[in-house]
Short mmCIF file of C-alpha atoms and ligand atoms in Angstrom, two decimals:
data_model
loop_
_atom_site.label_atom_id
_atom_site.label_comp_id
_atom_site.label_asym_id
_atom_site.label_seq_id
_atom_site.Cartn_x
_atom_site.Cartn_y
_atom_site.Cartn_z
CA UNK A 1219 -18.68 -34.00 -4.20
CA UNK A 1220 -16.19 -33.60 -6.81
CA UNK A 1221 -13.09 -36.01 -7.30
CA UNK A 1222 -9.75 -36.23 -5.73
CA UNK A 1223 -7.35 -34.67 -8.09
CA UNK A 1224 -5.01 -37.17 -9.95
CA UNK A 1225 -1.71 -35.88 -11.42
CA UNK A 1226 -2.05 -34.91 -15.10
CA UNK A 1227 1.17 -36.07 -16.98
CA UNK A 1228 0.69 -37.61 -20.40
CA UNK A 1229 4.17 -36.52 -21.66
CA UNK A 1230 6.11 -37.79 -18.58
CA UNK A 1231 6.59 -34.19 -17.86
CA UNK A 1232 7.89 -34.90 -14.42
CA UNK A 1233 10.93 -36.35 -15.88
CA UNK A 1234 11.83 -32.92 -17.16
CA UNK A 1235 11.88 -31.57 -13.56
CA UNK A 1236 14.63 -31.93 -11.11
CA UNK A 1237 14.20 -33.10 -7.53
CA UNK A 1238 13.78 -29.70 -6.08
CA UNK A 1239 11.11 -28.66 -8.60
CA UNK A 1240 9.13 -31.86 -7.97
CA UNK A 1241 9.60 -31.14 -4.20
CA UNK A 1242 8.33 -27.66 -4.53
CA UNK A 1243 5.28 -28.87 -6.74
CA UNK A 1244 4.34 -31.51 -4.08
CA UNK A 1245 4.61 -28.84 -1.27
CA UNK A 1246 2.49 -26.42 -3.20
CA UNK A 1247 -0.03 -29.09 -4.25
CA UNK A 1248 -0.29 -30.32 -0.66
CA UNK A 1249 -0.90 -26.82 0.64
CA UNK A 1250 -3.61 -26.27 -1.90
CA UNK A 1251 -5.30 -29.66 -1.29
CA UNK A 1252 -5.24 -29.39 2.47
CA UNK A 1253 -6.11 -25.68 2.88
CA UNK A 1254 -7.91 -24.24 -0.17
CA UNK A 1255 -9.78 -27.03 -1.86
CA UNK A 1256 -12.02 -27.78 1.12
CA UNK A 1257 -13.22 -24.08 1.42
CA UNK A 1258 -12.91 -22.54 -2.04
CA UNK A 1259 -16.48 -23.29 -3.34
CA UNK A 1260 -17.91 -21.72 -0.18
CA UNK A 1261 -15.56 -18.57 -0.60
CA UNK A 1262 -16.64 -18.32 -4.17
CA UNK A 1263 -20.23 -18.54 -3.34
CA UNK A 1264 -19.93 -15.88 -0.62
CA UNK A 1265 -17.46 -13.73 -2.62
CA UNK A 1266 -14.84 -14.01 0.10
CA UNK A 1267 -11.06 -13.92 0.03
CA UNK A 1268 -9.72 -16.63 2.30
CA UNK A 1269 -7.36 -14.30 4.08
CA UNK A 1270 -6.96 -16.71 6.99
CA UNK A 1271 -4.56 -18.59 4.75
CA UNK A 1272 -2.17 -15.65 4.35
CA UNK A 1273 -0.07 -16.33 7.52
CA UNK A 1274 0.67 -19.93 6.54
CA UNK A 1275 1.44 -19.00 3.07
CA UNK A 1276 3.98 -16.47 4.36
CA UNK A 1277 5.57 -19.06 6.59
CA UNK A 1278 5.93 -21.52 3.71
CA UNK A 1279 7.70 -18.98 1.52
CA UNK A 1280 5.02 -18.41 -1.20
CA UNK A 1281 5.26 -14.66 -1.50
CA UNK A 1282 7.90 -13.22 -3.70
CA UNK A 1283 9.27 -16.81 -4.00
CA UNK A 1284 11.56 -16.11 -6.89
CA UNK A 1285 13.22 -13.21 -5.15
CA UNK A 1286 16.44 -13.54 -3.20
CA UNK A 1287 17.20 -12.24 0.33
CA UNK A 1288 14.85 -10.12 2.57
CA UNK A 1289 13.12 -13.07 3.73
CA UNK A 1290 12.21 -14.47 0.30
CA UNK A 1291 12.40 -18.22 -0.57
CA UNK A 1292 14.86 -17.65 -3.48
CA UNK A 1293 13.18 -20.22 -5.78
CA UNK A 1294 14.11 -20.62 -9.40
CA UNK A 1295 11.66 -19.23 -11.95
CA UNK A 1296 10.71 -22.74 -12.85
CA UNK A 1297 9.99 -23.56 -9.24
CA UNK A 1298 7.92 -20.25 -8.91
CA UNK A 1299 5.91 -21.08 -12.10
CA UNK A 1300 5.08 -24.56 -10.73
CA UNK A 1301 3.72 -22.81 -7.60
CA UNK A 1302 1.48 -20.71 -9.73
CA UNK A 1303 0.28 -23.79 -11.62
CA UNK A 1304 -0.66 -25.55 -8.29
CA UNK A 1305 -2.29 -22.29 -6.86
CA UNK A 1306 -4.44 -21.89 -9.90
CA UNK A 1307 -5.47 -25.49 -10.01
CA UNK A 1308 -7.09 -24.38 -6.79
CA UNK A 1309 -8.53 -21.15 -7.99
CA UNK A 1310 -7.37 -18.29 -10.40
CA UNK A 1311 -8.43 -15.73 -7.87
CA UNK A 1312 -6.24 -17.21 -5.17
CA UNK A 1313 -3.35 -17.34 -7.62
CA UNK A 1314 -4.05 -13.70 -8.67
CA UNK A 1315 -3.62 -12.60 -4.97
CA UNK A 1316 -0.13 -14.36 -4.89
CA UNK A 1317 0.73 -12.88 -8.33
CA UNK A 1318 -0.01 -9.49 -7.23
CA UNK A 1319 1.79 -9.65 -3.87
CA UNK A 1320 4.83 -11.21 -5.46
CA UNK A 1321 5.13 -10.12 -9.10
CA UNK A 1322 3.43 -6.70 -8.92
CA UNK A 1323 4.42 -5.48 -5.51
CA UNK A 1324 7.43 -7.22 -4.18
CA UNK A 1325 9.17 -7.43 -7.61
CA UNK A 1326 9.00 -3.51 -8.24
CA UNK A 1327 10.24 -2.80 -4.73
CA UNK A 1328 13.04 -5.37 -5.35
CA UNK A 1329 13.87 -4.02 -8.80
CA UNK A 1330 13.31 -0.24 -8.51
CA UNK A 1331 13.45 0.37 -4.91
CA UNK A 1332 16.07 1.98 -2.58
CA UNK A 1333 17.94 -0.29 -0.13
CA UNK A 1334 15.97 1.31 2.72
CA UNK A 1335 12.57 0.67 0.97
CA UNK A 1336 13.57 -2.99 0.40
CA UNK A 1337 14.67 -3.53 4.04
CA UNK A 1338 11.34 -1.91 5.13
CA UNK A 1339 8.83 -3.70 2.97
CA UNK A 1340 10.09 -6.90 1.51
CA UNK A 1341 10.42 -8.81 4.72
CA UNK A 1342 6.88 -7.84 5.85
CA UNK A 1343 5.45 -8.67 2.42
CA UNK A 1344 7.23 -12.06 2.24
CA UNK A 1345 5.82 -13.00 5.56
CA UNK A 1346 2.38 -11.86 4.62
CA UNK A 1347 2.29 -9.46 7.65
CA UNK A 1348 1.69 -6.70 5.04
CA UNK A 1349 -0.30 -6.89 1.83
CA UNK A 1350 0.06 -4.90 -1.45
CA UNK A 1351 -1.63 -3.84 -4.54
CA UNK A 1352 -0.61 -2.61 -8.01
CA UNK A 1353 -2.35 0.47 -9.54
CA UNK A 1354 -1.73 0.79 -13.17
CA UNK A 1355 -5.20 0.62 -14.90
CA UNK A 1356 -7.46 3.47 -14.80
CA UNK A 1357 -11.10 3.78 -15.67
CA UNK A 1358 -10.37 5.21 -19.11
CA UNK A 1359 -6.94 3.46 -19.72
CA UNK A 1360 -6.85 -0.27 -19.66
CA UNK A 1361 -5.12 -1.73 -22.66
CA UNK A 1362 -3.43 1.50 -23.11
CA UNK A 1363 -1.74 2.29 -19.77
CA UNK A 1364 0.49 4.90 -21.31
CA UNK A 1365 -2.57 7.22 -21.47
CA UNK A 1366 -2.92 7.33 -17.71
CA UNK A 1367 -3.92 10.60 -16.12
CA UNK A 1368 -2.89 10.10 -12.62
CA UNK A 1369 -0.38 12.80 -11.57
CA UNK A 1370 2.38 13.20 -9.07
CA UNK A 1371 3.48 16.77 -8.42
CA UNK A 1372 6.69 17.44 -6.51
CA UNK A 1373 5.99 20.02 -3.73
CA UNK A 1374 9.00 20.59 -1.48
CA UNK A 1375 10.20 17.20 -0.16
CA UNK A 1376 6.80 15.56 -0.84
CA UNK A 1377 4.98 14.20 -3.86
CA UNK A 1378 1.15 14.87 -4.12
CA UNK A 1379 -0.79 12.28 -6.10
CA UNK A 1380 -4.21 12.63 -7.76
CA UNK A 1381 -6.05 10.27 -9.88
CA UNK A 1382 -8.29 7.14 -10.17
CA UNK A 1383 -7.29 3.49 -10.58
CA UNK A 1384 -9.60 0.77 -11.56
CA UNK A 1385 -9.95 -3.14 -11.38
CA UNK A 1386 -7.13 -3.24 -8.59
CA UNK A 1387 -6.69 -6.68 -7.09
CA UNK A 1388 -6.48 -6.61 -3.33
CA UNK A 1389 -7.14 -2.97 -3.45
CA UNK A 1390 -9.25 -2.80 -0.19
CA UNK A 1391 -7.03 -5.25 1.91
CA UNK A 1392 -3.58 -3.70 0.88
CA UNK A 1393 -1.38 -1.86 3.36
CA UNK A 1394 0.64 -0.41 0.49
CA UNK A 1395 -0.22 0.48 -3.07
CA UNK A 1396 2.39 0.56 -5.88
CA UNK A 1397 0.85 3.53 -7.87
CA UNK A 1398 1.95 4.36 -11.33
CA UNK A 1399 1.63 8.05 -12.06
CA UNK A 1400 2.96 10.70 -14.52
CA UNK A 1401 5.32 13.13 -12.78
CA UNK A 1402 4.50 16.74 -13.81
CA UNK A 1403 8.05 18.13 -13.08
CA UNK A 1404 9.56 15.27 -15.26
CA UNK A 1405 7.75 15.91 -18.55
CA UNK A 1406 5.01 13.42 -17.54
CA UNK A 1407 7.49 10.53 -17.21
CA UNK A 1408 5.71 7.47 -15.68
CA UNK A 1409 7.01 6.53 -12.20
CA UNK A 1410 6.31 4.20 -9.41
CA UNK A 1411 5.40 5.29 -5.96
CA UNK A 1412 4.92 3.53 -2.52
CA UNK A 1413 1.50 4.76 -1.14
CA UNK A 1414 0.43 3.63 2.32
CA UNK A 1415 -3.17 3.12 2.18
CA UNK A 1416 -3.93 4.90 5.33
CA UNK A 1417 -2.74 8.14 4.05
CA UNK A 1418 -5.43 10.96 4.05
CA UNK A 1419 -6.99 11.26 0.45
CA UNK A 1420 -6.50 7.56 -0.36
CA UNK A 1421 -9.72 5.70 -0.71
CA UNK A 1422 -10.44 1.94 -1.85
CA UNK A 1423 -13.95 0.75 -2.87
CA UNK A 1424 -14.60 -2.92 -3.65
CA UNK A 1425 -16.08 -3.77 -6.93
CA UNK A 1426 -19.26 -5.77 -6.20
CA UNK A 1427 -21.21 -8.07 -8.66
CA UNK A 1428 -18.35 -9.86 -10.24
CA UNK A 1429 -19.28 -13.32 -11.69
CA UNK A 1430 -15.52 -14.04 -11.95
CA UNK A 1431 -12.66 -14.15 -9.50
CA UNK A 1432 -15.12 -14.14 -6.67
CA UNK A 1433 -12.63 -15.33 -4.15
CA UNK A 1434 -10.21 -12.42 -4.88
CA UNK A 1435 -10.82 -8.80 -3.95
CA UNK A 1436 -10.98 -6.21 -6.69
CA UNK A 1437 -11.25 -2.45 -6.04
CA UNK A 1438 -11.29 1.01 -7.54
CA UNK A 1439 -8.68 3.31 -5.90
CA UNK A 1440 -9.26 7.08 -5.54
CA UNK A 1441 -6.28 9.32 -4.81
CA UNK A 1442 -7.19 12.98 -3.95
CA UNK A 1443 -4.18 15.14 -3.34
CA UNK A 1444 -2.43 12.18 -1.43
CA UNK A 1445 0.81 13.53 0.08
CA UNK A 1446 3.75 11.11 0.41
CA UNK A 1447 7.35 11.75 1.36
CA UNK A 1448 9.72 12.14 -1.65
CA UNK A 1449 11.47 9.02 -0.28
CA UNK A 1450 8.39 6.96 -1.25
CA UNK A 1451 9.37 7.39 -5.03
CA UNK A 1452 10.76 4.07 -6.40
CA UNK A 1453 14.02 5.68 -7.56
CA UNK A 1454 14.91 3.04 -10.04
CA UNK A 1455 11.48 3.39 -11.88
CA UNK A 1456 11.23 5.47 -15.05
CA UNK A 1457 8.99 5.30 -17.99
CA UNK A 1458 6.33 2.97 -18.98
CA UNK A 1459 8.82 0.18 -19.35
CA UNK A 1460 8.93 -0.09 -15.60
CA UNK A 1461 5.40 -1.22 -15.02
CA UNK A 1462 5.55 -3.45 -18.10
CA UNK A 1463 8.58 -5.16 -16.59
CA UNK A 1464 6.29 -6.10 -13.70
CA UNK A 1465 3.72 -7.31 -16.04
CA UNK A 1466 6.33 -9.70 -17.57
CA UNK A 1467 6.79 -11.35 -14.16
CA UNK A 1468 3.08 -11.65 -13.52
CA UNK A 1469 2.19 -12.80 -17.14
CA UNK A 1470 5.01 -15.51 -16.91
CA UNK A 1471 3.33 -16.84 -13.83
CA UNK A 1472 -0.05 -16.69 -15.36
CA UNK A 1473 1.13 -18.92 -18.33
CA UNK A 1474 1.91 -21.65 -15.57
CA UNK A 1475 -1.36 -20.85 -13.50
CA UNK A 1476 -3.69 -21.42 -16.49
CA UNK A 1477 -2.18 -24.89 -16.85
CA UNK A 1478 -3.31 -25.67 -13.34
CA UNK A 1479 -6.87 -24.60 -13.95
CA UNK A 1480 -6.94 -26.62 -17.13
CA UNK A 1481 -5.52 -29.66 -15.23
CA UNK A 1482 -8.34 -29.41 -12.72
CA UNK A 1483 -11.07 -29.24 -15.51
CA UNK A 1484 -9.58 -32.10 -17.65
CA UNK A 1485 -9.12 -34.38 -14.56
CA UNK A 1486 -12.64 -33.75 -13.44
CA UNK A 1487 -13.99 -34.40 -16.94
CA UNK A 1488 -11.94 -37.57 -17.27
CA UNK A 1489 -13.00 -39.11 -13.96
CA UNK A 1490 -16.57 -37.98 -14.54
CA UNK A 1491 -16.82 -39.50 -18.02
CA UNK A 1492 -15.41 -42.85 -16.77
CA UNK A 1493 -18.18 -43.01 -13.99
CA UNK A 1494 -21.22 -41.46 -15.74
CA UNK A 1495 -23.09 -44.01 -17.87
CA UNK A 1496 -25.68 -43.22 -20.68
CA UNK A 1497 -27.28 -45.62 -23.26
CA UNK A 1498 -26.24 -49.28 -23.12
CA UNK A 1499 -25.17 -48.66 -19.62
CA UNK A 1500 -21.71 -47.85 -20.67
CA UNK A 1501 -19.56 -44.96 -19.46
CA UNK A 1502 -19.77 -41.93 -21.57
CA UNK A 1503 -15.84 -42.28 -21.94
CA UNK A 1504 -16.61 -45.05 -24.31
CA UNK A 1505 -17.97 -42.78 -26.90
CA UNK A 1506 -15.81 -41.37 -29.63
CA UNK A 1507 -16.83 -37.70 -29.30
CA UNK A 1508 -16.13 -37.69 -25.62
CA UNK A 1509 -12.63 -39.25 -26.29
CA UNK A 1510 -11.88 -36.60 -28.89
CA UNK A 1511 -12.55 -33.85 -26.47
CA UNK A 1512 -10.45 -35.45 -23.79
CA UNK A 1513 -7.67 -35.91 -26.33
CA UNK A 1514 -7.86 -32.31 -27.36
CA UNK A 1515 -7.52 -31.29 -23.74
CA UNK A 1516 -4.62 -33.35 -22.89
CA UNK A 1517 -2.80 -32.53 -26.00
CA UNK A 1518 -3.15 -28.85 -25.40
CA UNK A 1519 -2.33 -29.08 -21.73
CA UNK A 1520 0.84 -31.06 -22.75
CA UNK A 1521 1.95 -28.46 -25.25
CA UNK A 1522 1.27 -25.71 -22.73
CA UNK A 1523 3.41 -27.60 -20.12
CA UNK A 1524 6.33 -27.57 -22.58
CA UNK A 1525 5.86 -23.97 -23.39
CA UNK A 1526 5.86 -22.66 -19.79
CA UNK A 1527 8.83 -24.90 -18.93
CA UNK A 1528 10.81 -23.64 -21.94
CA UNK A 1529 9.84 -20.00 -20.92
CA UNK A 1530 11.02 -20.75 -17.42
CA UNK A 1531 14.23 -22.26 -18.31
CA UNK A 1532 14.92 -19.21 -20.45
CA UNK A 1533 13.94 -16.94 -17.61
CA UNK A 1534 16.45 -18.66 -15.34
CA UNK A 1535 19.07 -18.35 -17.97
CA UNK A 1536 18.11 -14.67 -18.48
CA UNK A 1537 17.20 -15.07 -22.15
CA UNK A 1538 13.35 -14.84 -21.94
CA UNK A 1539 11.88 -11.94 -23.96
CA UNK A 1540 8.57 -10.18 -23.43
CA UNK A 1541 7.09 -11.36 -26.73
CA UNK A 1542 7.68 -15.02 -25.64
CA UNK A 1543 5.83 -14.35 -22.40
CA UNK A 1544 2.94 -12.77 -24.38
CA UNK A 1545 2.78 -16.03 -26.52
CA UNK A 1546 2.86 -18.12 -23.44
CA UNK A 1547 0.25 -16.13 -21.57
CA UNK A 1548 -2.10 -15.73 -24.53
CA UNK A 1549 -1.85 -19.44 -25.62
CA UNK A 1550 -2.08 -20.97 -22.18
CA UNK A 1551 -5.09 -18.94 -21.05
CA UNK A 1552 -6.95 -19.56 -24.29
CA UNK A 1553 -6.21 -23.29 -24.00
CA UNK A 1554 -7.43 -23.32 -20.25
CA UNK A 1555 -10.63 -21.47 -21.16
CA UNK A 1556 -11.46 -23.85 -24.16
CA UNK A 1557 -10.54 -26.80 -21.80
CA UNK A 1558 -12.90 -25.54 -19.12
CA UNK A 1559 -15.79 -25.13 -21.83
CA UNK A 1560 -15.21 -28.66 -23.09
CA UNK A 1561 -14.96 -30.20 -19.75
CA UNK A 1562 -18.29 -28.31 -18.52
CA UNK A 1563 -19.95 -29.94 -21.58
CA UNK A 1564 -18.80 -33.42 -20.62
CA UNK A 1565 -20.32 -33.07 -17.15
CA UNK A 1566 -23.72 -32.16 -18.67
CA UNK A 1567 -26.00 -30.51 -16.16
CA UNK A 1568 -23.71 -31.39 -13.27
CA UNK A 1569 -21.16 -29.21 -15.04
CA UNK A 1570 -23.02 -25.99 -14.05
CA UNK A 1571 -22.92 -26.63 -10.35
CA UNK A 1572 -20.46 -25.91 -7.44
CA UNK A 1573 -20.21 -29.70 -6.86
CA UNK A 1574 -17.36 -29.68 -9.42
CA UNK A 1575 -14.89 -26.89 -9.82
CA UNK A 1576 -15.19 -26.47 -13.56
CA UNK A 1577 -17.77 -23.65 -13.93
CA UNK A 1578 -15.82 -21.72 -11.37
CA UNK A 1579 -12.57 -22.03 -13.35
CA UNK A 1580 -14.38 -21.17 -16.51
CA UNK A 1581 -15.77 -17.98 -15.13
CA UNK A 1582 -12.35 -17.12 -13.47
CA UNK A 1583 -10.48 -17.65 -16.79
CA UNK A 1584 -12.73 -15.11 -18.46
CA UNK A 1585 -11.00 -12.51 -16.22
CA UNK A 1586 -7.49 -14.08 -16.78
CA UNK A 1587 -8.08 -13.78 -20.52
CA UNK A 1588 -8.57 -10.06 -19.95
CA UNK A 1589 -6.23 -9.10 -17.38
CA UNK A 1590 -2.47 -8.65 -17.72
CA UNK A 1591 -3.06 -7.78 -21.31
CA UNK A 1592 -6.05 -9.06 -23.22
CA UNK A 1593 -5.82 -11.95 -25.63
CA UNK A 1594 -5.98 -9.60 -28.49
CA UNK A 1595 -3.45 -7.16 -27.16
CA UNK A 1596 -0.96 -10.14 -26.85
CA UNK A 1597 -1.79 -11.07 -30.48
CA UNK A 1598 -0.79 -7.35 -31.36
CA UNK A 1599 2.44 -7.46 -29.23
CA UNK A 1600 3.37 -10.80 -30.95
CA UNK A 1601 2.28 -9.33 -34.47
CA UNK A 1602 4.27 -6.15 -33.91
CA UNK A 1603 7.43 -8.28 -33.11
CA UNK A 1604 7.19 -10.57 -36.17
CA UNK A 1605 6.10 -7.87 -38.80
CA UNK A 1606 7.83 -4.77 -37.21
CA UNK A 1607 4.47 -3.02 -37.58
CA UNK A 1608 2.70 -2.00 -34.23
CA UNK A 1609 -1.03 -2.22 -34.96
CA UNK A 1610 -2.40 -1.13 -31.54
P1 TGC B 2906 5.55 0.83 -26.05
O1 TGC B 2906 5.90 2.22 -26.75
O2 TGC B 2906 5.40 -0.46 -26.84
O3 TGC B 2906 6.45 0.53 -24.87
C1 TGC B 2906 6.97 1.53 -23.89
C2 TGC B 2906 8.49 1.06 -23.53
O4 TGC B 2906 8.25 -0.18 -22.87
C3 TGC B 2906 9.02 -1.16 -23.63
N1 TGC B 2906 8.16 -2.32 -23.44
C4 TGC B 2906 8.42 -3.35 -22.57
N2 TGC B 2906 9.47 -3.49 -21.57
C5 TGC B 2906 9.46 -4.52 -20.81
N3 TGC B 2906 8.37 -5.43 -20.90
C6 TGC B 2906 7.48 -5.40 -21.71
N4 TGC B 2906 6.47 -6.31 -21.73
C7 TGC B 2906 7.44 -4.25 -22.61
N5 TGC B 2906 6.58 -3.82 -23.68
C8 TGC B 2906 7.07 -2.74 -24.14
C9 TGC B 2906 9.26 -0.74 -25.04
O5 TGC B 2906 10.37 -1.27 -25.69
C10 TGC B 2906 9.41 0.76 -24.66
O6 TGC B 2906 10.56 0.99 -24.18
P2 TGC B 2906 11.46 2.35 -24.48
O7 TGC B 2906 12.83 2.14 -23.91
O8 TGC B 2906 11.45 2.56 -25.97
O9 TGC B 2906 10.69 3.49 -23.74
O10 TGC B 2906 4.24 1.24 -25.17
P3 TGC B 2906 2.68 1.40 -25.62
O11 TGC B 2906 2.11 2.57 -24.94
O12 TGC B 2906 2.61 1.42 -27.06
O13 TGC B 2906 1.94 0.10 -24.99
C11 TGC B 2906 2.30 -1.18 -25.44
C12 TGC B 2906 1.47 -2.16 -24.86
C13 TGC B 2906 0.00 -2.27 -25.53
C14 TGC B 2906 2.09 -3.48 -25.29
C15 TGC B 2906 1.16 -2.13 -23.40
O14 TGC B 2906 0.67 -0.96 -22.90
C16 TGC B 2906 0.45 -3.32 -22.69
O15 TGC B 2906 1.01 -4.29 -22.40
N6 TGC B 2906 -0.96 -3.10 -22.49
C17 TGC B 2906 -1.72 -4.19 -21.74
C18 TGC B 2906 -1.94 -3.43 -20.27
C19 TGC B 2906 -1.85 -4.58 -19.23
O16 TGC B 2906 -1.38 -5.56 -19.48
N7 TGC B 2906 -2.31 -4.19 -17.99
C20 TGC B 2906 -2.13 -5.08 -16.92
C21 TGC B 2906 -2.44 -4.37 -15.57
S1 TGC B 2906 -2.14 -5.23 -14.09
C22 TGC B 2906 -3.08 -6.45 -14.07
O17 TGC B 2906 -3.92 -6.73 -14.95
C23 TGC B 2906 -3.09 -7.30 -12.88
S2 TGC B 2906 -4.16 -8.64 -12.89
C24 TGC B 2906 -3.90 -9.59 -11.51
C25 TGC B 2906 -2.84 -10.61 -11.72
O18 TGC B 2906 -1.79 -10.36 -12.38
O19 TGC B 2906 -3.16 -11.85 -11.35
P1 FAD B 2907 -10.18 -2.21 -22.80
O1 FAD B 2907 -8.63 -1.81 -22.96
O2 FAD B 2907 -11.20 -1.23 -22.82
O3 FAD B 2907 -10.48 -3.39 -23.98
C1 FAD B 2907 -11.78 -3.74 -24.35
C2 FAD B 2907 -11.54 -4.65 -25.60
O4 FAD B 2907 -11.10 -3.89 -26.62
C3 FAD B 2907 -10.67 -5.83 -25.48
O5 FAD B 2907 -11.25 -6.96 -26.09
C4 FAD B 2907 -9.37 -5.45 -25.97
O6 FAD B 2907 -8.64 -6.51 -26.45
C5 FAD B 2907 -9.93 -4.67 -27.11
N1 FAD B 2907 -8.95 -3.62 -27.60
C6 FAD B 2907 -8.37 -2.61 -26.88
N2 FAD B 2907 -7.56 -1.96 -27.65
C7 FAD B 2907 -7.45 -2.60 -28.84
C8 FAD B 2907 -6.72 -2.42 -30.05
N3 FAD B 2907 -5.72 -1.45 -30.16
N4 FAD B 2907 -6.96 -3.25 -31.02
C9 FAD B 2907 -7.77 -4.31 -31.00
N5 FAD B 2907 -8.59 -4.59 -29.81
C10 FAD B 2907 -8.25 -3.66 -28.89
N6 FAD B 2907 -5.11 -3.64 -13.46
C11 FAD B 2907 -4.06 -3.23 -12.60
O7 FAD B 2907 -3.57 -2.29 -12.78
N7 FAD B 2907 -3.92 -3.89 -11.35
C12 FAD B 2907 -4.62 -4.99 -10.94
O8 FAD B 2907 -4.40 -5.54 -9.87
C13 FAD B 2907 -5.66 -5.50 -11.87
N8 FAD B 2907 -6.46 -6.55 -11.49
C14 FAD B 2907 -7.43 -6.88 -12.24
C15 FAD B 2907 -8.45 -7.88 -11.79
C16 FAD B 2907 -9.64 -8.24 -12.59
C17 FAD B 2907 -10.58 -9.10 -12.11
C18 FAD B 2907 -9.72 -7.62 -13.85
C19 FAD B 2907 -10.93 -7.88 -14.71
C20 FAD B 2907 -8.82 -6.67 -14.27
C21 FAD B 2907 -7.71 -6.25 -13.51
N9 FAD B 2907 -6.86 -5.25 -13.89
C22 FAD B 2907 -5.92 -4.80 -13.18
C23 FAD B 2907 -7.19 -4.53 -15.13
C24 FAD B 2907 -6.78 -5.32 -16.48
O9 FAD B 2907 -5.35 -5.33 -16.67
C25 FAD B 2907 -7.55 -4.60 -17.59
O10 FAD B 2907 -8.87 -4.95 -17.43
C26 FAD B 2907 -6.97 -5.00 -18.91
O11 FAD B 2907 -5.72 -4.57 -19.09
C27 FAD B 2907 -7.97 -4.64 -20.19
O12 FAD B 2907 -8.31 -3.20 -20.03
P2 FAD B 2907 -9.93 -2.76 -20.06
O13 FAD B 2907 -10.63 -3.69 -19.16
O14 FAD B 2907 -9.88 -1.37 -19.84
O15 FAD B 2907 -10.27 -3.13 -21.50
#
């Protein structure tokens, strides 16, 4: 059941995009429509990540799409954002998988890696022949990653890593984990390490029982005296700033992704409200209270589109700051979650079923609100910036 998606464009937003950007949008939209939409409800019900789509995604250049060289597509940041929007219109968990592979695994190798590390890993990750995960969060340190207790000790020409990571997307399917750890010999400086997941002492256990992001793999990682060559250190990384730079990439993508989820919910609610009749045999869309909800949604989606496009143009110009990214992530995810709740309401009882995508988006967006910095942590980041007073 459900409806065929119709483009959501109140503001003539398309006129703000160039031909390449519209082409990227159509390609990503076609990929999701043809490959993900037909299977996503089943994947969600079964708690299954649709791994079979990975090779085609690699072929189509969707991994590390805004990186240049090493087999990457070299898209602009606006084009990359549009891809995230289209992927999350399909499913937030599916977009998460791509975000992690691109922004949290390929980006740190690209930015902090040696030439040898880049040559070895980036083409494989771009093609989807290898998958990665990003281990920052720990059981006791989520919003405050600076408190991490994972350690790396330098022993001869090796590092020995010990610690626990929690809530790690793609943890059990990754070939390589980017692990952030404090280096004992460097006064506990945080640095990034490439850890092949088949190394002795490395263990990943899937988190079961999630009611959110069910089509994405989430895991806890355990590292018990895992030995890696010293050459697996990402040499350009140093300090908490390094993982936070990766988060900027992912948060920027999420700001676009959330618009996609909201578009799916709004479009479903609009089409449903025009079809569903109650009282006087008239569509529920003829009632003022339904219209007010639809207008709220399209207004907020339109504003979010402008916000992400502005952020994207700034990112392409090299002027985007992390506080603006916080504002865009926080606003757009909140907007999408509110849109999902309103859309669910408009569908009445049908809104809670898998016949329509809304409830799935709504449950997914609860995670999106929390990960990559919670809604409130982003308020504190923006608050610290405008007042000069950190209130964490
Ligand atoms: P603080 O002292 O503020 O900062 C340490 C250093 O980093 C600099 N900095 C940043 N640099 C680049 N980008 C940013 N966004 C930055 N934020 C801060 C800062 O200037 C400082 O530099 P320096 O040179 O002085 O050393 O650090 P803090 O310990 O007080 O923490 C600040 C806080 C709360 C903002 C930060 O820890 C935070 O963002 N917490 C939220 C944690 C989080 O977002 N975790 C995400 C884990 S990954 C994930 O969720 C993946 S989900 C899957 C998917 O993406 O789809
Ligand atoms: P906490 O930090 O314990 O926060 C709990 C509550 O307290 C929140 O409401 C928060 O806003 C509030 N709070 C905390 N501190 C303050 C404060 N100072 N002032 C006011 N309120 C405060 N992490 C990774 O490293 N890699 C991944 O791939 C990854 N994928 C994820 C996938 C999923 C599905 C989920 C759910 C999480 C994932 N995460 C990942 C972890 C995610 O980034 C954290 O869950 C997030 O940063 C919040 O940390 P926490 O869950 O420990 O919550």
